CSV table of C-alpha atoms in Angstrom, one decimal:
chain,number,residue,atom,x,y,z
A,1296,MET,CA,1.9,40.7,-14.6
A,1297,THR,CA,0.9,37.0,-14.4
A,1298,ARG,CA,3.0,35.0,-11.9
A,1299,LYS,CA,4.1,31.5,-12.6
A,1300,ILE,CA,3.7,28.3,-10.6
A,1301,LEU,CA,5.9,25.3,-11.5
A,1302,PHE,CA,4.1,22.0,-10.9
A,1303,VAL,CA,6.4,19.1,-10.0
A,1304,HIS,CA,4.6,15.8,-10.0
A,1305,GLY,CA,5.1,12.7,-7.9
A,1306,THR,CA,6.2,9.1,-8.4
A,1307,GLY,CA,5.0,6.8,-11.1
A,1308,VAL,CA,3.5,9.6,-13.3
A,1309,ARG,CA,4.1,9.3,-17.0
A,1310,GLY,CA,2.7,10.7,-20.3
A,1311,ALA,CA,-1.1,11.0,-20.4
A,1312,SER,CA,-1.3,10.8,-16.6
A,1313,PHE,CA,0.8,13.9,-16.2
A,1314,ASP,CA,-1.2,15.7,-18.9
A,1315,ARG,CA,-4.5,15.0,-17.1
A,1316,THR,CA,-3.1,16.1,-13.7
A,1317,LEU,CA,-1.7,19.3,-15.2
A,1318,SER,CA,-4.9,20.0,-16.9
A,1319,LEU,CA,-6.9,19.6,-13.7
A,1320,ILE,CA,-4.4,21.8,-11.7
A,1321,ALA,CA,-4.5,24.4,-14.4
A,1322,ALA,CA,-8.3,24.5,-14.2
A,1323,LYS,CA,-8.1,24.9,-10.4
A,1324,VAL,CA,-5.5,27.6,-10.7
A,1325,ARG,CA,-7.8,29.6,-13.1
A,1326,GLN,CA,-10.7,29.1,-10.7
A,1327,HIS,CA,-8.9,29.9,-7.4
A,1328,LEU,CA,-5.7,31.7,-8.4
A,1329,PRO,CA,-6.5,33.8,-11.4
A,1330,ARG,CA,-3.4,36.0,-10.9
A,1331,TYR,CA,-1.3,32.8,-11.5
A,1332,GLU,CA,-0.5,30.6,-14.4
A,1333,VAL,CA,0.7,27.0,-14.0
A,1334,VAL,CA,3.4,25.3,-16.0
A,1335,GLY,CA,4.4,21.7,-15.8
A,1336,CYS,CA,7.7,20.0,-14.9
A,1337,ASN,CA,7.2,16.5,-16.4
A,1338,TRP,CA,10.2,14.8,-15.0
A,1339,GLY,CA,8.7,11.3,-15.2
A,1340,ASP,CA,9.1,11.0,-18.9
A,1341,ALA,CA,12.5,12.5,-18.9
A,1342,PHE,CA,14.0,11.1,-15.7
A,1343,GLY,CA,11.6,8.4,-14.3
A,1344,ALA,CA,12.7,4.8,-13.8
A,1345,ARG,CA,12.2,2.4,-16.6
A,1346,LEU,CA,13.1,-1.2,-17.4
A,1347,ASN,CA,16.1,-0.6,-19.6
A,1348,ALA,CA,16.6,-4.3,-20.3
A,1349,HIS,CA,12.9,-4.9,-20.9
A,1350,GLY,CA,12.3,-6.6,-17.5
A,1351,CYS,CA,14.9,-9.4,-17.8
A,1352,SER,CA,15.7,-8.9,-14.1
A,1353,ILE,CA,12.1,-9.8,-13.0
A,1354,PRO,CA,11.5,-13.6,-12.9
A,1355,GLY,CA,8.5,-14.4,-15.1
A,1356,TYR,CA,8.0,-10.8,-16.2
A,1357,SER,CA,6.9,-11.9,-19.7
A,1358,SER,CA,6.1,-15.6,-19.2
A,1359,GLY,CA,3.8,-15.4,-16.2
A,1360,ALA,CA,5.8,-17.8,-14.0
A,1361,ALA,CA,3.0,-20.3,-13.3
A,1362,ALA,CA,4.8,-22.1,-10.5
A,1363,GLY,CA,5.7,-18.9,-8.7
A,1364,ALA,CA,2.2,-17.6,-9.1
A,1365,VAL,CA,0.7,-20.7,-7.5
A,1366,GLU,CA,3.2,-20.5,-4.6
A,1367,ALA,CA,2.4,-16.8,-4.1
A,1368,ALA,CA,-1.3,-17.6,-4.2
A,1369,ALA,CA,-0.9,-20.3,-1.5
A,1370,MET,CA,1.1,-17.8,0.7
A,1371,ALA,CA,-1.6,-15.2,0.1
A,1372,ARG,CA,-4.3,-17.6,1.2
A,1373,TRP,CA,-2.5,-18.3,4.5
A,1374,THR,CA,-2.0,-14.5,5.0
A,1375,LEU,CA,-5.7,-13.9,4.6
A,1376,LEU,CA,-6.6,-16.9,6.9
A,1377,SER,CA,-4.3,-15.6,9.6
A,1378,GLU,CA,-6.5,-12.5,9.8
A,1379,ASP,CA,-9.8,-14.3,9.3
A,1380,PRO,CA,-9.7,-18.2,9.6
A,1381,LEU,CA,-13.3,-18.5,8.3
A,1382,LEU,CA,-12.8,-16.4,5.2
A,1383,GLU,CA,-12.4,-19.3,2.7
A,1384,LEU,CA,-15.5,-20.9,4.1
A,1385,ARG,CA,-17.6,-17.8,3.9
A,1386,VAL,CA,-16.8,-17.3,0.2
A,1387,THR,CA,-16.9,-20.9,-0.9
A,1388,ASP,CA,-19.0,-21.7,-4.0
A,1389,LEU,CA,-19.7,-25.3,-3.0
A,1390,ALA,CA,-23.2,-26.4,-4.0
A,1391,ALA,CA,-25.5,-28.3,-1.7
A,1392,PRO,CA,-25.2,-32.1,-2.3
A,1393,LEU,CA,-28.1,-34.2,-3.6
A,1394,GLY,CA,-28.5,-35.8,-0.2
A,1395,PRO,CA,-28.6,-34.2,3.3
A,1396,PRO,CA,-26.2,-31.2,3.9
A,1397,GLN,CA,-22.8,-32.3,5.1
A,1398,GLY,CA,-22.0,-29.2,7.1
A,1399,PRO,CA,-23.5,-30.6,10.3
A,1400,VAL,CA,-21.7,-33.9,9.8
A,1401,VAL,CA,-18.3,-32.2,9.4
A,1402,TRP,CA,-19.1,-30.0,12.5
A,1403,GLN,CA,-19.7,-33.1,14.6
A,1404,LEU,CA,-16.5,-34.6,13.3
A,1405,LEU,CA,-14.7,-31.4,14.2
A,1406,ALA,CA,-15.9,-31.7,17.8
A,1407,ASP,CA,-14.3,-35.2,17.9
A,1408,ALA,CA,-11.0,-33.8,16.5
A,1409,ALA,CA,-9.8,-32.9,20.0
A,1410,GLU,CA,-8.7,-36.6,20.1
A,1411,ALA,CA,-7.8,-37.1,16.5
A,1412,PRO,CA,-4.8,-39.6,16.7
A,1413,ALA,CA,-2.9,-38.4,13.6
A,1414,ALA,CA,-3.2,-34.7,14.6
A,1415,LEU,CA,-2.2,-35.4,18.2
A,1416,ALA,CA,0.8,-37.5,17.1
A,1417,LEU,CA,2.1,-34.6,15.0
A,1418,LEU,CA,1.5,-32.0,17.8
A,1419,SER,CA,3.2,-34.2,20.3
A,1420,THR,CA,6.3,-34.3,18.1
A,1421,TRP,CA,6.3,-30.5,18.2
A,1422,GLY,CA,5.5,-30.2,21.9
A,1423,LEU,CA,2.1,-28.7,21.1
A,1424,ALA,CA,-0.3,-31.5,22.0
A,1425,ALA,CA,-1.3,-30.0,25.4
A,1426,PRO,CA,-3.3,-27.0,24.2
A,1427,TRP,CA,-5.0,-28.8,21.3
A,1428,PRO,CA,-8.1,-30.2,23.2
A,1429,ALA,CA,-8.7,-26.9,24.9
A,1430,PHE,CA,-8.4,-25.1,21.6
A,1431,ILE,CA,-10.9,-27.4,19.8
A,1432,GLY,CA,-13.3,-27.1,22.8
A,1433,ALA,CA,-13.2,-23.3,22.6
A,1434,LEU,CA,-13.7,-23.4,18.8
A,1435,VAL,CA,-16.7,-25.8,19.0
A,1436,ALA,CA,-18.3,-23.5,21.6
A,1437,ASP,CA,-18.0,-20.5,19.3
A,1438,PRO,CA,-21.4,-19.8,17.7
A,1439,THR,CA,-19.8,-18.1,14.7
A,1440,TRP,CA,-17.9,-21.2,13.8
A,1441,ALA,CA,-20.9,-23.4,14.3
A,1442,GLY,CA,-23.2,-21.2,12.2
A,1443,THR,CA,-20.6,-21.0,9.4
A,1444,ILE,CA,-19.7,-24.7,9.1
A,1445,ARG,CA,-23.2,-26.2,9.7
A,1446,LEU,CA,-24.6,-24.2,6.8
A,1447,LEU,CA,-22.0,-25.4,4.3
A,1448,GLY,CA,-23.0,-27.3,1.2
A,1449,GLY,CA,-20.8,-29.8,-0.6
A,1450,THR,CA,-19.7,-33.3,0.3
A,1451,ARG,CA,-17.5,-34.2,3.3
A,1452,ALA,CA,-14.5,-34.7,1.0
A,1453,GLN,CA,-15.0,-31.2,-0.5
A,1454,LEU,CA,-15.4,-29.7,3.0
A,1455,SER,CA,-12.6,-31.5,4.8
A,1456,ALA,CA,-9.8,-29.4,3.2
A,1457,PRO,CA,-11.1,-25.9,3.7
A,1458,VAL,CA,-12.4,-26.6,7.2
A,1459,SER,CA,-9.1,-28.1,8.1
A,1460,ARG,CA,-7.3,-25.0,6.8
A,1461,ALA,CA,-9.6,-22.8,8.8
A,1462,VAL,CA,-9.0,-24.8,12.0
A,1463,VAL,CA,-5.2,-24.8,11.6
A,1464,ALA,CA,-5.2,-21.1,10.8
A,1465,ALA,CA,-7.2,-20.4,14.0
A,1466,PHE,CA,-4.8,-22.7,16.0
A,1467,LEU,CA,-1.8,-20.8,14.7
A,1468,GLY,CA,-3.5,-17.6,15.9
A,1469,TRP,CA,-4.2,-19.2,19.2
A,1470,LEU,CA,-0.5,-20.1,19.6
A,1471,ARG,CA,0.6,-16.6,18.5
A,1472,ARG,CA,-1.6,-14.9,21.1
A,1473,ALA,CA,-0.4,-17.3,23.8
A,1474,GLY,CA,3.2,-16.4,23.1
A,1475,GLU,CA,4.0,-20.0,21.9
A,1476,PRO,CA,6.7,-20.4,19.2
A,1477,GLY,CA,5.0,-21.1,15.8
A,1478,ILE,CA,5.5,-23.9,13.4
A,1479,THR,CA,6.9,-24.0,9.9
A,1480,GLY,CA,4.8,-23.9,6.7
A,1481,ALA,CA,5.7,-27.6,6.0
A,1482,GLN,CA,4.5,-28.5,9.5
A,1483,ARG,CA,1.3,-26.5,9.1
A,1484,ASP,CA,0.5,-28.4,5.9
A,1485,GLU,CA,1.2,-31.7,7.6
A,1486,LEU,CA,-1.3,-30.7,10.3
A,1487,VAL,CA,-3.9,-29.8,7.7
A,1488,LEU,CA,-3.6,-33.2,6.1
A,1489,ALA,CA,-3.8,-35.0,9.5
A,1490,LEU,CA,-6.9,-33.0,10.4
A,1491,GLN,CA,-8.4,-33.5,7.0
A,1492,ALA,CA,-8.3,-37.2,7.4
A,1493,ALA,CA,-10.3,-36.9,10.6
A,1494,LEU,CA,-12.9,-34.8,8.9
A,1495,GLY,CA,-13.7,-37.0,6.0
A,1496,GLY,CA,-10.5,-37.4,4.0
A,1497,ALA,CA,-9.5,-36.1,0.6
A,1498,ALA,CA,-11.2,-36.9,-2.6
A,1499,LEU,CA,-9.5,-37.2,-6.0
A,1500,GLY,CA,-10.5,-34.4,-8.4
A,1501,VAL,CA,-11.8,-32.0,-5.8
A,1502,ARG,CA,-11.2,-28.5,-7.1
A,1503,ASP,CA,-9.4,-26.0,-4.8
A,1504,TRP,CA,-11.7,-23.1,-5.7
A,1505,PHE,CA,-10.2,-20.5,-3.4
A,1506,LEU,CA,-6.6,-21.2,-4.4
A,1507,GLY,CA,-7.7,-21.1,-8.0
A,1508,LYS,CA,-9.2,-17.7,-7.6
A,1509,LEU,CA,-6.0,-16.3,-6.0
A,1510,THR,CA,-3.8,-17.9,-8.7
A,1511,ASP,CA,-6.1,-16.6,-11.5
A,1512,PHE,CA,-5.6,-13.2,-10.0
A,1513,ALA,CA,-1.8,-13.4,-9.6
A,1514,LEU,CA,-0.7,-15.4,-12.7
A,1515,PRO,CA,-1.7,-13.0,-15.5
A,1516,ARG,CA,-1.0,-10.0,-13.4
A,1517,ARG,CA,2.7,-10.6,-12.5
A,1518,THR,CA,3.7,-8.3,-15.4
A,1519,ALA,CA,0.9,-5.9,-14.9
A,1520,LEU,CA,1.4,-5.6,-11.1
A,1521,ASN,CA,5.1,-4.8,-11.6
A,1522,ASP,CA,4.3,-2.3,-14.3
A,1523,ARG,CA,1.7,-0.6,-12.1
A,1524,THR,CA,3.9,-0.4,-8.9
A,1525,GLY,CA,7.4,-0.6,-10.4
A,1526,ALA,CA,7.5,2.9,-11.7
A,1527,ALA,CA,6.5,4.4,-8.4
A,1528,LEU,CA,9.0,2.4,-6.4
A,1529,GLY,CA,11.6,2.7,-9.1
A,1530,ASP,CA,11.3,6.5,-9.2
A,1531,ILE,CA,12.1,6.6,-5.5
A,1532,LEU,CA,15.1,4.3,-5.8
A,1533,ARG,CA,16.4,6.0,-8.8
A,1534,TYR,CA,16.1,9.4,-7.1
A,1535,GLN,CA,18.1,8.2,-4.2
A,1536,ALA,CA,20.9,7.0,-6.5
A,1537,ARG,CA,20.7,9.6,-9.3
A,1538,GLY,CA,18.8,12.5,-7.7
A,1539,GLU,CA,21.1,15.2,-9.0
A,1540,VAL,CA,19.7,14.7,-12.5
A,1541,LEU,CA,16.1,15.4,-11.4
A,1542,ARG,CA,17.1,18.4,-9.3
A,1543,ASN,CA,19.0,19.9,-12.3
A,1544,PHE,CA,15.9,19.2,-14.4
A,1545,ILE,CA,13.7,21.1,-12.0
A,1546,GLY,CA,16.2,24.0,-12.0
A,1547,ASP,CA,16.1,24.1,-15.8
A,1548,GLN,CA,12.3,24.1,-15.9
A,1549,ALA,CA,12.1,26.8,-13.3
A,1550,ALA,CA,14.5,29.0,-15.1
A,1551,ARG,CA,12.8,28.5,-18.5
A,1552,SER,CA,9.4,29.2,-17.1
A,1553,GLY,CA,10.3,32.0,-14.9
A,1554,ALA,CA,8.3,30.5,-12.1
A,1555,ASN,CA,8.0,32.3,-8.7
A,1556,VAL,CA,6.3,29.3,-6.9
A,1557,ILE,CA,6.8,25.6,-6.9
A,1558,LEU,CA,3.8,23.3,-6.3
A,1559,ALA,CA,5.0,19.8,-5.7
A,1560,HIS,CA,3.4,16.4,-5.0
A,1561,SER,CA,4.9,13.4,-3.2
A,1562,LEU,CA,8.5,12.6,-4.5
A,1563,GLY,CA,8.3,15.9,-6.4
A,1564,GLY,CA,8.2,17.6,-3.0
A,1565,ILE,CA,11.4,15.8,-1.9
A,1566,ALA,CA,13.2,16.8,-5.1
A,1567,ALA,CA,12.0,20.4,-4.8
A,1568,VAL,CA,13.2,20.8,-1.2
A,1569,ASP,CA,16.5,19.3,-2.1
A,1570,TRP,CA,16.9,21.6,-5.1
A,1571,LEU,CA,15.9,24.7,-3.1
A,1572,ALA,CA,18.3,23.7,-0.3
A,1573,SER,CA,21.2,23.3,-2.7
A,1574,GLY,CA,21.6,27.0,-3.7
A,1575,ALA,CA,20.0,30.4,-3.9
A,1576,ARG,CA,17.0,30.3,-6.3
A,1577,GLN,CA,14.4,32.7,-7.7
A,1578,ILE,CA,11.6,30.8,-6.1
A,1579,GLU,CA,9.6,32.8,-3.5
A,1580,ALA,CA,7.3,30.1,-2.1
A,1581,LEU,CA,7.0,26.4,-2.0
A,1582,VAL,CA,3.7,24.4,-1.7
A,1583,THR,CA,4.0,20.6,-1.1
A,1584,VAL,CA,1.1,18.1,-0.9
A,1585,GLY,CA,1.4,14.5,0.2
A,1586,SER,CA,5.2,14.9,0.5
A,1587,GLN,CA,7.7,12.7,2.3
A,1588,ALA,CA,10.4,15.5,2.5
A,1589,PRO,CA,10.0,16.0,6.3
A,1590,TYR,CA,10.2,12.2,6.8
A,1591,PHE,CA,13.3,11.9,4.6
A,1592,TYR,CA,15.0,14.7,6.6
A,1593,GLU,CA,14.1,13.0,10.0
A,1594,ILE,CA,15.6,9.7,9.0
A,1595,ASP,CA,18.7,11.4,7.5
A,1596,ALA,CA,17.9,10.5,4.0
A,1597,LEU,CA,17.4,13.9,2.5
A,1598,ALA,CA,20.2,14.4,-0.1
A,1599,SER,CA,20.7,18.1,0.5
A,1600,ARG,CA,20.6,18.4,4.3
A,1601,PRO,CA,21.8,16.0,7.0
A,1602,PHE,CA,19.5,15.7,9.9
A,1603,GLY,CA,20.0,18.4,12.4
A,1604,ALA,CA,21.4,20.9,9.9
A,1605,GLY,CA,18.1,22.6,9.3
A,1606,LEU,CA,17.5,24.6,6.1
A,1607,PRO,CA,19.9,27.2,4.8
A,1608,GLU,CA,19.3,30.9,5.0
A,1609,PHE,CA,18.6,31.2,1.3
A,1610,PHE,CA,15.8,28.6,1.4
A,1611,PRO,CA,12.4,30.2,0.8
A,1612,ARG,CA,10.9,31.4,4.1
A,1613,ARG,CA,7.4,30.5,2.8
A,1614,TRP,CA,6.6,26.8,2.7
A,1615,LEU,CA,3.0,25.5,2.9
A,1616,ASN,CA,2.8,21.8,3.5
A,1617,PHE,CA,-0.5,19.8,3.2
A,1618,TYR,CA,-1.0,16.4,4.7
A,1619,ASP,CA,-4.0,14.1,5.2
A,1620,PRO,CA,-3.9,11.8,8.2
A,1621,ARG,CA,-5.3,9.1,6.0
A,1622,ASP,CA,-2.5,9.6,3.4
A,1623,PHE,CA,0.2,7.4,4.8
A,1624,LEU,CA,2.7,9.0,2.3
A,1625,SER,CA,2.2,12.5,3.7
A,1626,TYR,CA,4.2,14.0,6.5
A,1627,ALA,CA,4.4,17.1,8.7
A,1628,GLY,CA,7.2,19.6,8.6
A,1629,ARG,CA,6.5,22.4,11.1
A,1630,GLU,CA,8.4,20.9,14.1
A,1631,LEU,CA,11.4,20.0,11.9
A,1632,PHE,CA,11.6,23.3,10.1
A,1633,PRO,CA,10.2,25.9,12.5
A,1634,GLY,CA,9.5,29.3,11.2
A,1635,ILE,CA,9.7,28.1,7.6
A,1636,ALA,CA,7.2,25.1,7.0
A,1637,ARG,CA,3.6,25.6,7.8
A,1638,ASP,CA,1.5,22.5,8.0
A,1639,VAL,CA,-2.2,22.3,6.9
A,1640,VAL,CA,-4.2,19.2,7.9
A,1641,VAL,CA,-6.9,18.3,5.4
A,1642,ASP,CA,-9.4,15.6,5.0
A,1643,ASN,CA,-9.7,14.3,1.4
A,1644,GLY,CA,-12.4,11.9,2.4
A,1645,GLN,CA,-10.7,8.9,0.9
A,1646,PRO,CA,-8.8,5.9,2.3
A,1647,PHE,CA,-5.3,5.2,1.3
A,1648,PRO,CA,-4.0,5.1,-1.4
A,1649,GLU,CA,-6.8,7.2,-3.0
A,1650,SER,CA,-6.2,9.8,-0.3
A,1651,HIS,CA,-2.7,10.4,-1.7
A,1652,GLY,CA,-3.9,11.7,-5.1
A,1653,ALA,CA,-7.1,13.4,-4.0
A,1654,TYR,CA,-5.7,16.8,-2.9
A,1655,TRP,CA,-6.2,18.5,-6.3
A,1656,ARG,CA,-10.0,18.1,-6.2
A,1657,ASN,CA,-10.2,19.3,-2.6
A,1658,ASP,CA,-11.8,22.7,-3.3
A,1659,ALA,CA,-12.9,23.2,0.3
A,1660,GLU,CA,-9.5,23.1,2.0
A,1661,VAL,CA,-6.5,22.9,-0.4
A,1662,TRP,CA,-7.2,25.6,-2.9
A,1663,PRO,CA,-8.6,28.3,-0.6
A,1664,GLU,CA,-5.6,27.8,1.6
A,1665,ILE,CA,-3.1,28.1,-1.3
A,1666,ASP,CA,-5.0,31.3,-2.3
A,1667,ARG,CA,-4.5,32.8,1.1
A,1668,PHE,CA,-0.9,31.7,1.2
A,1669,LEU,CA,0.4,33.0,-2.1
A,1670,PRO,CA,1.1,36.7,-2.8
């Protein structure tokens, strides 16, 4: 007699995505587990989070919110520059001027900026003037900075703003590493303008290419980004608030299909563990991949079992749990549930987040282990 596996998917899965995943798993089951048949538990369409009021709680969901997108892009720029102050200069599209290149000129002006009066006046107000000359000296002695700025095209006016931002971003990192209190965003922008004046001044009509790229990315994507990530996050939040509905749905699907085994991914693994821990079931074995159930238990967020209670006697004694160290949404359960959960470490060969969804195609590790595990 053919035995049944109930597949419970993870967060953010809907419609065609579920169908494709189930089709892939069914093909793998036929290949590796011919004694089994897989049936799907599509809870995303029935239970998953959705914008019941068409997104009216999300500012700019349908309009794009131009001002907010520009502000977000500016913040994104400083986030990127905090990691790599030279990033904007490396990717600039400034063309070489008709005359001599201005990069060497701006580089020489930067060397003189250790004594820039406007910048020093601001820094003195904030009690940060003392480290400024040493910082500029170290920066000017850095061959990476010299090589980057000296090769820049564009006019002095075009270069003054991005070079000033790079220098200020590096100075903020200098302060951070020295344990100095930082400055506000408004103060940061004042310092950029003061340094910009020393490097050649601003020119009317100069296009902020880098900010434009970031804004072009963020502006039309506010709705798309929310749609892409909102379902996954919303499913987790809704499960924490209304999890009983999903657990009952899994129970109904298990009873209807006559499944002997549950195969669950991500949030589906949390819900499956909660359902199995809430009463005696006909399920003989549980297989979880990329699941957060052990983590939820450790932080005392598992609905069915408070931390320290362990699993009840009627919980299936056979639980196979896969995790990939590069999948930051996968967790280990053996030490939390000794004698019940057995962890298997796999390498899906992908960085996160691709690693979180790559288990199903791992024919070398995942499917042979499931074959050995199941009756």
